[in-house]
Amino acid sequence: MDEMEEELKCPVCGSFYREPLILPCSHSLCQACARNILVQTPEAESPQSRRASGVSSDYDYLDLDKMSLYSEADSGYGSYGGFASAPTTPCQKSPNGVRVFPPAAPPPPHLPPAGLAPVPRNACLTCPQCHRSLILDERGLRGFPKNRVLEGVIDRYQQSKAAALRCQLCEKAPKEATAMCEQCDVFYCEPCRLRCHPPRGPLAKHRLVPPAQGRVSRRLSPRKISTCTDHELENHSMYCVQCKMPVCYQCLEEGKHSSHEVKALGAMWKLHKVSWQRGQVAVAFETLQRDTSENSVEFEACLVAQCDALIDALNRRKAQLLSRVNKEHEHKLKVVRDQISHCTVKLRQTTGLMEYCLEVIKENDPSGFLQISDALIRRVHLTEDQWGKGTLTPRMTTDFDLNLDSAPLLQSIHQLDFVQMKASSPVPAPPILQLEECCTHNNSATLSWKQPPLSTVQVEGYILELDDGNGGQFREVYVGKETMCTVDGLHFNSTYSARVKAFNKTGVSQYSKTLVLQTSEGKTLEQCYCLILTFRSGVIRLV
C-alpha cells in the first residue's frame, strides 16, 4: 500500500487529493490547486479572440517559438527553451519534484473562497505533470469532471491507515492480527488462529488472507455517484461509444449524443474493467517478451562481432610474429653463407700455399731455398694461426632466440567477461541515432536513439538539441528518459541539425553524430495555428 501513496498525492500541494478534477490530459489535480495555478492570458493574444475577430498574423505561429518544451518523463529535470530567444515562464517545484507554473499574480484579498470564486476570463491552466496548456471555457473549472474513483481510493487508503488491525478473539489486550478468514469474517492473531481456527476439519477449506487485504475487501467506502459536467443535477447513466464518455439522459434528450451509439453504463464498466485488466497485463508481457527477444538477438550479434574483432586482431598479430621469425631465419642463413664464403676463400688460399711449399721443397738450389725458406715458414705459421682463431667455428647457432610470451594473453582471455555495474557508474557512452526511425513530416521531426548495445553504464536521461534551422546555435528541446521525441512547430522548408547526449550522476556523455533533417516546403495557416504540448506513448508531440 505504501507504494501506492505517491499516486494519491497532488503534484502541486504534495498532499492527498481533495476534490480532484480530471484534466483532458487524463491527469488529476485538486480543485483548489487548479485555481491557484491558473494564469490569465491577455485577450488580445488569445487564439479564441483572434479566431473571433477573423484576424490572423504571423504572431499566431510565432508563438510556436515562444513555448517551452516539457516532458512528463523529465520529472522536473531542468527546463528546455524553444527556438526563439524569448525568456520562458519561470517555474517552481512542488513537493514531489514536478515543476509547476506559478499564477500570474496573487488573487486579491476581496475574492470569495477558492471553491466559489469565478475563474478569470481567458484563464489558462497548465498541467503540472505533462505541462499541457489548456484554455478554459466559460464554465471554468466546472467544465472538468470530478474524479470520484480517486476520492474513493483515497478514502479506503486513509481508512486502512487509520488504525492497526487487532485480533477480535483476544480476551484482554488484543494482539496485532496476522490473518483474516474471509468466510468467518474474523481477524486472528497467531495464537488465536491456532486455537480457534485450526487448518483441518470443516475449516480447512476456509481462505486466510493478510489483514490488510481483508480490510480492503471488508470495508468498502460508499461509492459516490458521478454527475454530468454539463448538467450538474443529472447522474451519469449511459455511455456514449462514439465519444467514449459517460452521459446523462438530458445529454441524450438535447440531441448532443442522440445520433450516437449508447450503451448501459454498468455493462460498459464491467467490460472495460475486465478488458483493461487482461489487456494491460497481456500487452505488458508481450512487449517485455518482444523487447527481450530483440535485445537478445542484438546483444548476441554484437558479442559475436566483438569476439570476431578479437580473433582478427590475434590473426594480424600472428602474421606480424611470423614475419619476425622469417626475418630471423633469413638473418641466420645470411651469416652462415657469409662464413662459408669466407672459409672457401681461405681454404683456396691455404691450398695454393701448400702446393707452393711442396714445389719449393723440390728445389735443388741450396742458396735459393735458404733465401726464401724463412719468409715461407712465417707465411705458413701465419696461415696456421688464422685457422686456429675460430675461422671454422660457426658464427650462428641453429636455435632461435625467440620465445613467445602468451601467458598474459591467455590470462586476459580467461578473464574476458561482461562488465558489471560498479558502485560509482562511469560516464555513459554517446547515444546512437537510429536512422531508420528518424524522419520528418510537414514541419515536424521525429528522432529516435538508443545506447550502444553492449553498454552497461546506467543512464538517467537524455538531452536532445536542435539548431534554429539556419545553422545557428544548438538549443535543448528535450530532457528526459524517453528515447524518441517528435518536435512540431518547426519552420517549413528549413534544414535542422539534431544531436543527443546521455547523462547520469557521474556526468554527461559526448554528443552523438549530428543528423540533418529537412522539413517540407509549406503548410496551411489553419494547421499551424496553435501549439499544445502533449505526451503520448513515450513520444513528446507538439501538435
Coordinates of C-alpha atoms in Angstrom, one line a residue:
M1 CA 0.0 0.0 0.0
D2 CA 2.9 2.4 0.7
E3 CA 4.0 2.2 -2.9
M4 CA 0.6 3.5 -4.0
E5 CA 0.7 6.5 -1.7
E6 CA 2.5 8.7 -4.2
E7 CA -0.2 8.1 -6.8
L8 CA -2.8 9.5 -4.4
K9 CA -1.0 12.8 -3.8
C10 CA -1.5 16.1 -5.7
P11 CA 1.6 17.1 -7.7
V12 CA 1.1 20.7 -6.6
C13 CA 0.5 20.6 -2.9
G14 CA 2.0 17.2 -2.2
S15 CA -1.0 16.2 0.0
F16 CA -3.8 13.7 -0.7
Y17 CA -6.1 14.9 -3.4
R18 CA -9.1 17.0 -2.2
E19 CA -12.0 17.3 -4.7
P20 CA -9.8 16.1 -7.6
L21 CA -10.6 17.2 -11.1
I22 CA -9.8 15.1 -14.3
L23 CA -7.9 17.2 -16.8
P24 CA -8.3 16.5 -20.6
C25 CA -4.7 15.0 -20.5
S26 CA -6.0 12.3 -18.0
H27 CA -4.1 13.7 -15.0
S28 CA -5.8 14.8 -11.9
L29 CA -5.5 18.0 -9.8
C30 CA -7.0 19.3 -6.6
Q31 CA -9.7 21.8 -7.3
A32 CA -8.1 24.4 -5.0
C33 CA -4.7 23.7 -6.5
A34 CA -6.1 24.1 -10.0
R35 CA -7.4 27.5 -9.1
N36 CA -4.1 28.5 -7.6
I37 CA -2.1 27.8 -10.7
L38 CA -4.5 29.5 -13.2
V39 CA -2.8 32.0 -15.4
Q40 CA -4.8 34.8 -17.1
T41 CA -3.8 35.3 -20.7
P42 CA -4.2 38.7 -22.5
E43 CA -7.4 38.7 -24.5
A44 CA -5.7 40.3 -27.5
E45 CA -3.2 37.4 -27.6
S46 CA -5.6 34.5 -27.1
P47 CA -6.2 32.2 -30.0
Q48 CA -10.0 32.4 -29.4
S49 CA -10.1 36.2 -29.7
R50 CA -8.1 36.1 -32.9
R51 CA -10.5 33.5 -34.4
A52 CA -13.5 35.5 -33.3
S53 CA -12.1 38.7 -34.9
G54 CA -11.1 36.9 -38.0
V55 CA -7.6 38.5 -37.8
S56 CA -4.6 36.3 -38.3
S57 CA -1.0 37.3 -38.3
D58 CA 2.5 35.8 -38.1
Y59 CA 2.2 36.1 -34.4
D60 CA -0.1 33.1 -34.4
Y61 CA 2.6 30.7 -35.2
L62 CA 5.4 32.8 -33.9
D63 CA 4.0 31.6 -30.5
L64 CA 5.5 28.2 -31.5
D65 CA 8.9 29.6 -30.9
K66 CA 8.0 31.1 -27.5
M67 CA 6.7 27.9 -26.0
S68 CA 8.9 26.0 -23.6
L69 CA 9.1 22.3 -24.2
Y70 CA 8.4 19.9 -21.3
S71 CA 8.0 16.2 -20.9
E72 CA 6.3 14.0 -18.4
A73 CA 9.4 11.9 -18.3
D74 CA 11.8 14.6 -17.2
S75 CA 10.5 14.5 -13.6
G76 CA 11.4 18.2 -13.1
Y77 CA 14.9 18.0 -14.6
G78 CA 15.5 21.4 -16.0
S79 CA 13.5 23.4 -18.5
Y80 CA 14.1 23.5 -22.2
G81 CA 13.7 26.6 -24.2
G82 CA 12.2 26.8 -27.7
F83 CA 13.9 28.1 -30.8
A84 CA 13.5 31.8 -30.1
S85 CA 15.4 33.8 -27.5
A86 CA 12.3 34.9 -25.6
P87 CA 12.5 34.1 -21.9
T88 CA 10.4 31.2 -20.7
T89 CA 7.9 31.4 -17.9
P90 CA 9.7 30.8 -14.5
C91 CA 8.6 27.7 -12.8
Q92 CA 8.8 26.3 -9.3
K93 CA 9.0 22.8 -7.8
S94 CA 6.1 21.2 -6.0
P95 CA 6.8 18.8 -3.0
N96 CA 7.0 15.8 -5.2
G97 CA 9.6 17.3 -7.6
V98 CA 7.2 18.2 -10.5
R99 CA 7.7 21.7 -12.0
V100 CA 4.6 23.9 -11.8
F101 CA 3.8 27.2 -13.4
P102 CA 3.0 29.8 -10.8
P103 CA 0.0 32.1 -11.1
A104 CA 0.4 35.3 -12.9
A105 CA -0.5 37.3 -9.8
P106 CA -1.8 36.5 -6.3
P107 CA -5.6 36.8 -6.0
P108 CA -7.0 40.0 -4.5
P109 CA -8.0 39.6 -0.8
H110 CA -11.6 40.6 -1.5
L111 CA -12.3 37.5 -3.7
P112 CA -14.6 34.8 -2.3
P113 CA -13.2 31.3 -1.3
A114 CA -11.5 29.2 -4.0
G115 CA -14.4 26.9 -4.4
L116 CA -16.7 29.8 -5.2
A117 CA -14.5 32.4 -6.8
P118 CA -15.2 33.0 -10.5
V119 CA -12.5 32.0 -13.0
P120 CA -10.9 35.0 -14.7
R121 CA -11.7 35.4 -18.4
N122 CA -9.2 33.8 -20.8
A123 CA -7.7 31.8 -18.0
C124 CA -5.1 29.2 -18.9
L125 CA -4.3 26.1 -16.9
T126 CA -1.0 24.1 -17.3
C127 CA -1.0 20.5 -16.1
P128 CA 1.9 20.2 -13.6
Q129 CA 2.7 16.7 -14.7
C130 CA 2.7 16.7 -18.5
H131 CA 2.8 20.6 -18.9
R132 CA 0.0 20.6 -21.4
S133 CA -1.6 24.1 -21.6
L134 CA -5.4 24.3 -21.5
I135 CA -7.6 27.3 -22.3
L136 CA -10.7 27.3 -20.0
D137 CA -14.1 27.9 -21.5
E138 CA -16.9 30.0 -19.9
R139 CA -17.6 27.2 -17.4
G140 CA -14.1 27.4 -15.9
L141 CA -13.1 24.6 -13.6
R142 CA -16.7 23.3 -13.6
G143 CA -16.1 22.0 -17.1
F144 CA -13.7 19.4 -15.7
P145 CA -15.3 16.2 -14.3
K146 CA -14.6 15.2 -10.7
N147 CA -12.5 12.1 -10.1
R148 CA -14.9 10.2 -7.9
V149 CA -12.9 7.0 -8.3
L150 CA -9.7 8.6 -6.9
E151 CA -11.7 10.0 -4.0
G152 CA -12.9 6.6 -3.1
V153 CA -9.5 5.1 -3.3
I154 CA -8.1 7.8 -1.1
D155 CA -10.9 7.2 1.5
R156 CA -10.2 3.5 1.6
Y157 CA -6.5 4.1 1.8
Q158 CA -6.8 6.5 4.7
Q159 CA -9.2 4.2 6.5
S160 CA -6.7 1.3 6.2
K161 CA -4.0 3.5 7.7
A162 CA -6.2 4.9 10.4
A163 CA -5.9 2.1 12.9
A164 CA -3.9 -1.1 13.4
L165 CA -5.6 -4.4 12.9
R166 CA -6.2 -6.2 16.1
C167 CA -7.3 -9.7 16.9
Q168 CA -11.0 -10.0 17.6
L169 CA -10.8 -13.1 19.9
C170 CA -8.2 -11.9 22.5
E171 CA -10.0 -11.6 25.8
K172 CA -7.7 -8.9 27.3
A173 CA -5.2 -6.8 25.5
P174 CA -5.8 -7.6 21.8
K175 CA -2.7 -8.6 19.9
E176 CA -2.0 -7.5 16.4
A177 CA -3.8 -9.6 13.8
T178 CA -1.8 -11.8 11.5
A179 CA -4.6 -13.2 9.3
M180 CA -8.2 -12.8 8.4
C181 CA -10.6 -15.6 7.4
E182 CA -12.8 -14.5 4.5
Q183 CA -15.5 -17.0 5.4
C184 CA -15.6 -16.3 9.1
D185 CA -15.0 -12.6 8.6
V186 CA -12.8 -12.5 11.7
F187 CA -9.3 -11.2 12.4
Y188 CA -7.0 -13.6 14.2
C189 CA -3.6 -13.3 15.9
E190 CA -1.4 -16.3 15.6
P191 CA -2.2 -17.9 19.0
C192 CA -6.0 -17.4 18.5
R193 CA -5.8 -18.7 14.9
L194 CA -4.1 -21.9 16.0
R195 CA -6.6 -22.3 18.9
C196 CA -9.8 -21.3 17.3
H197 CA -9.3 -21.8 13.6
P198 CA -7.2 -25.0 13.0
P199 CA -6.3 -25.8 9.4
R200 CA -8.2 -29.2 9.5
G201 CA -11.7 -30.5 9.5
P202 CA -14.5 -28.2 8.2
L203 CA -12.3 -25.1 8.5
A204 CA -9.6 -26.5 6.1
K205 CA -11.4 -25.0 3.1
H206 CA -11.6 -21.5 4.6
R207 CA -9.4 -18.9 2.9
L208 CA -7.0 -17.0 5.1
V209 CA -5.7 -13.7 3.8
P210 CA -3.3 -11.0 5.1
P211 CA -5.0 -8.5 7.4
A212 CA -4.5 -5.5 5.1
Q213 CA -6.2 -7.4 2.2
G214 CA -9.0 -8.5 4.4
R215 CA -9.7 -4.9 5.5
V216 CA -9.9 -3.7 1.9
S217 CA -12.4 -6.4 1.0
R218 CA -14.3 -5.9 4.2
R219 CA -14.5 -2.1 4.5
L220 CA -15.6 -0.6 1.2
S221 CA -16.4 3.1 1.2
P222 CA -19.8 4.1 -0.2
R223 CA -19.4 4.8 -3.9
K224 CA -20.1 8.3 -4.8
I225 CA -22.4 8.9 -7.8
S226 CA -20.6 10.8 -10.7
T227 CA -22.6 13.7 -12.0
C228 CA -22.6 15.1 -15.5
T229 CA -20.3 18.1 -16.1
D230 CA -22.9 19.8 -18.4
H231 CA -25.9 19.1 -16.2
E232 CA -24.8 19.0 -12.5
L233 CA -28.2 17.7 -11.3
E234 CA -28.1 14.7 -13.5
N235 CA -26.1 11.5 -12.8
H236 CA -24.2 9.6 -15.5
S237 CA -26.5 6.7 -16.6
M238 CA -25.3 5.8 -20.1
Y239 CA -22.1 5.5 -22.0
C240 CA -21.5 7.1 -25.5
V241 CA -19.5 4.7 -27.5
Q242 CA -18.5 7.2 -30.2
C243 CA -17.4 10.0 -27.8
K244 CA -16.1 7.4 -25.3
M245 CA -17.5 9.2 -22.3
P246 CA -20.4 8.8 -19.7
V247 CA -23.5 10.8 -20.4
C248 CA -26.8 11.5 -18.7
Y249 CA -30.4 11.3 -20.1
Q250 CA -30.5 15.1 -20.5
C251 CA -27.5 14.9 -22.8
L252 CA -29.4 12.4 -24.9
E253 CA -32.6 14.4 -25.0
E254 CA -30.9 17.7 -26.0
G255 CA -29.5 15.9 -29.1
K256 CA -25.8 16.2 -28.4
H257 CA -25.5 12.4 -28.4
S258 CA -28.8 11.5 -29.9
S259 CA -27.3 10.1 -33.1
H260 CA -24.5 8.3 -31.3
E261 CA -24.5 4.7 -30.2
V262 CA -25.0 4.5 -26.4
K263 CA -24.9 1.5 -24.0
A264 CA -25.7 0.9 -20.4
L265 CA -23.1 2.4 -18.1
G266 CA -22.8 -0.7 -15.8
A267 CA -22.3 -3.1 -18.7
M268 CA -19.6 -0.9 -20.2
W269 CA -17.9 -0.5 -16.8
K270 CA -17.6 -4.3 -16.4
L271 CA -16.5 -4.8 -20.0
H272 CA -13.8 -2.1 -19.8
K273 CA -12.6 -3.2 -16.4
V274 CA -12.1 -6.8 -17.5
S275 CA -10.5 -6.0 -20.8
W276 CA -8.3 -3.4 -19.2
Q277 CA -7.1 -5.8 -16.5
R278 CA -6.4 -8.5 -19.0
G279 CA -5.2 -6.3 -21.8
Q280 CA -2.7 -4.3 -19.7
V281 CA -1.1 -7.4 -18.4
A282 CA -1.0 -9.2 -21.8
V283 CA 0.3 -6.1 -23.6
A284 CA 3.0 -5.5 -20.9
F285 CA 4.2 -9.1 -21.1
E286 CA 4.1 -9.2 -24.9
T287 CA 6.1 -6.0 -25.0
L288 CA 8.5 -7.4 -22.5
Q289 CA 8.9 -10.6 -24.4
R290 CA 9.4 -8.8 -27.7
D291 CA 11.9 -6.4 -26.3
T292 CA 13.8 -9.2 -24.6
S293 CA 14.0 -11.2 -27.8
E294 CA 15.1 -8.2 -29.9
N295 CA 17.7 -7.2 -27.3
S296 CA 18.9 -10.7 -27.0
V297 CA 19.4 -11.0 -30.8
E298 CA 21.1 -7.6 -31.0
F299 CA 23.3 -8.4 -28.0
E300 CA 24.4 -11.8 -29.4
A301 CA 25.2 -10.2 -32.7
C302 CA 27.4 -7.5 -31.0
L303 CA 29.1 -10.1 -28.9
V304 CA 29.9 -12.2 -31.9
A305 CA 31.2 -9.1 -33.7
Q306 CA 33.4 -8.2 -30.7
C307 CA 34.8 -11.7 -30.5
D308 CA 35.4 -11.8 -34.2
A309 CA 37.3 -8.5 -33.9
L310 CA 39.5 -10.0 -31.2
I311 CA 40.2 -13.0 -33.4
D312 CA 41.1 -10.7 -36.4
A313 CA 43.4 -8.8 -34.1
L314 CA 45.0 -12.1 -33.0
N315 CA 45.5 -13.2 -36.6
R316 CA 47.1 -9.9 -37.5
R317 CA 49.5 -10.2 -34.6
K318 CA 50.2 -13.8 -35.6
A319 CA 51.2 -12.6 -39.1
Q320 CA 53.5 -10.0 -37.6
L321 CA 55.2 -12.6 -35.3
L322 CA 55.6 -15.0 -38.3
S323 CA 57.2 -12.2 -40.2
R324 CA 59.7 -11.6 -37.4
V325 CA 60.5 -15.4 -37.4
N326 CA 61.1 -15.3 -41.2
K327 CA 63.4 -12.3 -40.8
E328 CA 65.4 -14.1 -38.1
H329 CA 65.6 -17.1 -40.3
E330 CA 67.0 -15.1 -43.2
H331 CA 69.5 -13.4 -41.0
K332 CA 70.9 -16.7 -39.7
L333 CA 71.1 -18.1 -43.3
K334 CA 73.0 -14.9 -44.4
V335 CA 75.5 -15.3 -41.6
V336 CA 76.1 -19.0 -42.4
R337 CA 76.5 -18.2 -46.1
D338 CA 79.0 -15.4 -45.4
Q339 CA 81.0 -17.7 -43.2
I340 CA 81.0 -20.4 -45.8
S341 CA 82.2 -17.9 -48.5
H342 CA 84.9 -16.7 -46.2
C343 CA 86.1 -20.2 -45.4
T344 CA 86.1 -21.2 -49.0
V345 CA 88.3 -18.2 -50.0
K346 CA 90.6 -19.0 -47.1
L347 CA 90.8 -22.7 -48.0
R348 CA 91.6 -21.9 -51.6
Q349 CA 94.5 -19.6 -50.4
T350 CA 95.8 -22.3 -48.0
T351 CA 95.6 -24.9 -50.7
G352 CA 97.6 -22.7 -53.0
L353 CA 100.2 -22.0 -50.3
M354 CA 100.6 -25.8 -49.6
E355 CA 101.1 -26.5 -53.2
Y356 CA 103.7 -23.8 -53.4
C357 CA 105.5 -25.2 -50.4
L358 CA 105.6 -28.6 -52.0
E359 CA 107.2 -27.2 -55.1
V360 CA 109.7 -25.2 -53.0
I361 CA 110.8 -28.5 -51.3
K362 CA 111.6 -29.9 -54.7
E363 CA 114.1 -27.1 -55.3
N364 CA 117.8 -28.4 -55.6
D365 CA 119.4 -25.0 -55.3
P366 CA 120.5 -24.7 -51.6
S367 CA 121.2 -20.9 -51.8
G368 CA 117.8 -20.2 -53.4
F369 CA 116.0 -22.4 -50.9
L370 CA 117.6 -20.8 -47.9
Q371 CA 116.8 -17.4 -49.3
I372 CA 113.0 -17.9 -49.2
S373 CA 112.6 -20.5 -46.5
D374 CA 112.4 -18.2 -43.6
A375 CA 109.7 -16.0 -45.3
L376 CA 107.8 -19.1 -46.4
I377 CA 107.9 -20.5 -42.8
R378 CA 106.5 -17.3 -41.5
R379 CA 103.6 -17.4 -44.0
V380 CA 102.8 -21.0 -43.0
H381 CA 102.7 -20.1 -39.3
L382 CA 100.6 -17.0 -40.0
T383 CA 98.1 -19.0 -42.0
E384 CA 98.0 -21.7 -39.3
D385 CA 97.3 -19.0 -36.7
Q386 CA 94.4 -17.6 -38.7
W387 CA 92.7 -21.0 -39.0
G388 CA 93.1 -21.5 -35.3
K389 CA 91.3 -18.2 -34.3
G390 CA 87.8 -19.6 -34.8
T391 CA 87.6 -19.4 -38.5
L392 CA 86.0 -22.8 -38.6
T393 CA 83.7 -22.1 -35.5
P394 CA 80.1 -21.4 -36.6
R395 CA 79.2 -17.8 -36.0
M396 CA 75.4 -18.5 -35.7
T397 CA 73.6 -21.2 -33.6
T398 CA 70.8 -23.2 -35.2
D399 CA 68.4 -22.4 -32.3
F400 CA 66.1 -19.4 -32.5
D401 CA 66.4 -17.0 -29.6
L402 CA 62.7 -16.2 -29.7
N403 CA 60.2 -17.2 -27.0
L404 CA 56.5 -16.2 -27.5
D405 CA 55.1 -14.9 -24.2
S406 CA 51.4 -15.9 -24.4
A407 CA 50.7 -16.2 -20.7
P408 CA 49.3 -12.6 -20.3
L409 CA 47.1 -13.0 -23.3
L410 CA 45.8 -16.4 -22.2
Q411 CA 45.1 -14.9 -18.8
S412 CA 43.2 -12.0 -20.4
I413 CA 41.2 -14.4 -22.5
H414 CA 40.2 -16.4 -19.4
Q415 CA 39.3 -13.1 -17.7
L416 CA 37.2 -11.9 -20.6
D417 CA 33.7 -11.3 -19.2
F418 CA 30.9 -8.8 -19.2
V419 CA 31.4 -5.6 -17.4
Q420 CA 29.3 -5.4 -14.2
M421 CA 27.8 -2.2 -12.9
K422 CA 30.1 -0.7 -10.2
A423 CA 29.1 1.4 -7.2
S424 CA 30.3 4.5 -9.0
S425 CA 29.0 4.4 -12.5
P426 CA 31.2 5.9 -15.2
V427 CA 30.0 8.5 -17.7
P428 CA 27.6 7.0 -20.3
A429 CA 28.7 6.3 -23.9
P430 CA 27.4 8.6 -26.6
P431 CA 23.9 7.5 -27.8
I432 CA 23.4 6.1 -31.3
L433 CA 20.8 7.7 -33.6
Q434 CA 18.5 5.1 -35.2
L435 CA 18.4 6.5 -38.7
E436 CA 15.6 4.0 -39.8
E437 CA 13.2 5.6 -37.2
C438 CA 14.2 9.3 -37.7
C439 CA 12.0 11.2 -40.2
T440 CA 10.3 14.4 -41.0
H441 CA 6.6 15.1 -41.8
N442 CA 5.5 18.6 -42.8
N443 CA 7.0 20.9 -40.1
S444 CA 7.6 18.2 -37.5
A445 CA 10.7 16.0 -36.9
T446 CA 10.8 12.6 -35.2
L447 CA 14.1 11.4 -33.7
S448 CA 15.0 8.1 -32.1
W449 CA 18.1 7.0 -30.4
K450 CA 19.5 4.2 -28.2
Q451 CA 22.5 3.3 -26.1
P452 CA 25.3 1.2 -27.5
P453 CA 24.1 -2.5 -27.3
L454 CA 26.9 -3.7 -25.0
S455 CA 27.0 -0.6 -22.8
T456 CA 26.1 -1.5 -19.2
V457 CA 26.6 2.0 -17.8
Q458 CA 23.5 3.3 -16.1
V459 CA 21.8 6.2 -17.9
E460 CA 19.4 8.6 -16.1
G461 CA 18.2 10.5 -19.1
Y462 CA 19.0 12.1 -22.5
I463 CA 19.4 15.7 -23.8
L464 CA 18.2 16.4 -27.3
E465 CA 19.5 19.5 -29.0
L466 CA 18.3 21.2 -32.2
D467 CA 19.6 24.2 -34.0
D468 CA 17.4 27.1 -35.3
G469 CA 17.2 25.7 -38.9
N470 CA 19.6 28.3 -40.2
G471 CA 22.9 26.8 -39.0
G472 CA 22.7 28.7 -35.7
Q473 CA 23.5 27.6 -32.2
F474 CA 22.0 24.4 -30.8
R475 CA 19.3 24.6 -28.1
E476 CA 17.9 22.0 -25.8
V477 CA 14.5 20.8 -26.8
Y478 CA 14.0 17.8 -24.7
V479 CA 15.5 16.3 -21.5
G480 CA 14.1 13.0 -20.1
K481 CA 14.3 9.3 -20.1
E482 CA 12.5 8.6 -23.3
T483 CA 14.4 7.5 -26.4
M484 CA 12.1 9.0 -29.0
C485 CA 11.0 12.6 -29.4
T486 CA 8.7 14.2 -32.0
V487 CA 9.0 18.0 -32.2
D488 CA 6.4 20.0 -34.1
G489 CA 6.2 23.7 -34.9
L490 CA 9.5 23.8 -36.9
H491 CA 9.9 26.3 -39.8
F492 CA 8.9 25.0 -43.2
N493 CA 11.5 24.4 -45.9
S494 CA 14.3 24.5 -43.4
T495 CA 17.3 22.3 -42.6
Y496 CA 17.7 21.4 -39.0
S497 CA 20.7 19.7 -37.3
A498 CA 20.0 17.4 -34.3
R499 CA 22.2 15.7 -31.8
V500 CA 21.7 13.9 -28.5
K501 CA 23.8 13.0 -25.4
A502 CA 23.2 10.9 -22.3
F503 CA 23.8 11.8 -18.6
N504 CA 23.9 10.2 -15.2
K505 CA 25.1 11.2 -11.7
T506 CA 28.7 10.9 -12.8
G507 CA 28.5 13.3 -15.8
V508 CA 27.4 13.8 -19.4
S509 CA 28.5 11.8 -22.4
Q510 CA 29.8 13.0 -25.7
Y511 CA 27.3 14.0 -28.4
S512 CA 26.1 11.5 -30.9
K513 CA 26.6 12.0 -34.6
T514 CA 24.8 15.0 -35.9
L515 CA 21.7 14.3 -38.0
V516 CA 20.5 16.7 -40.7
L517 CA 16.7 16.9 -41.3
Q518 CA 14.8 18.8 -44.0
T519 CA 11.2 20.0 -43.3
S520 CA 8.6 20.1 -46.1
E521 CA 8.0 23.2 -48.2
G522 CA 4.8 24.5 -46.8
K523 CA 1.6 24.1 -44.7
T524 CA -1.7 26.0 -44.3
L525 CA -2.1 28.6 -41.6
E526 CA -5.1 26.6 -40.2
Q527 CA -2.7 23.7 -39.4
C528 CA -0.1 25.9 -37.8
Y529 CA -2.5 27.9 -35.6
C530 CA -1.8 26.6 -32.0
L531 CA 0.9 24.8 -30.1
I532 CA 0.0 22.4 -27.3
L533 CA 2.4 20.1 -25.6
T534 CA 1.3 16.6 -25.1
F535 CA 2.8 13.3 -24.2
R536 CA 1.7 10.1 -26.0
S537 CA 3.2 6.6 -25.9
G538 CA 6.6 7.7 -24.9
V539 CA 6.7 10.5 -27.5
I540 CA 6.7 14.2 -27.0
R541 CA 4.5 15.8 -29.6
L542 CA 3.9 19.5 -30.2
V543 CA 0.6 19.4 -32.1

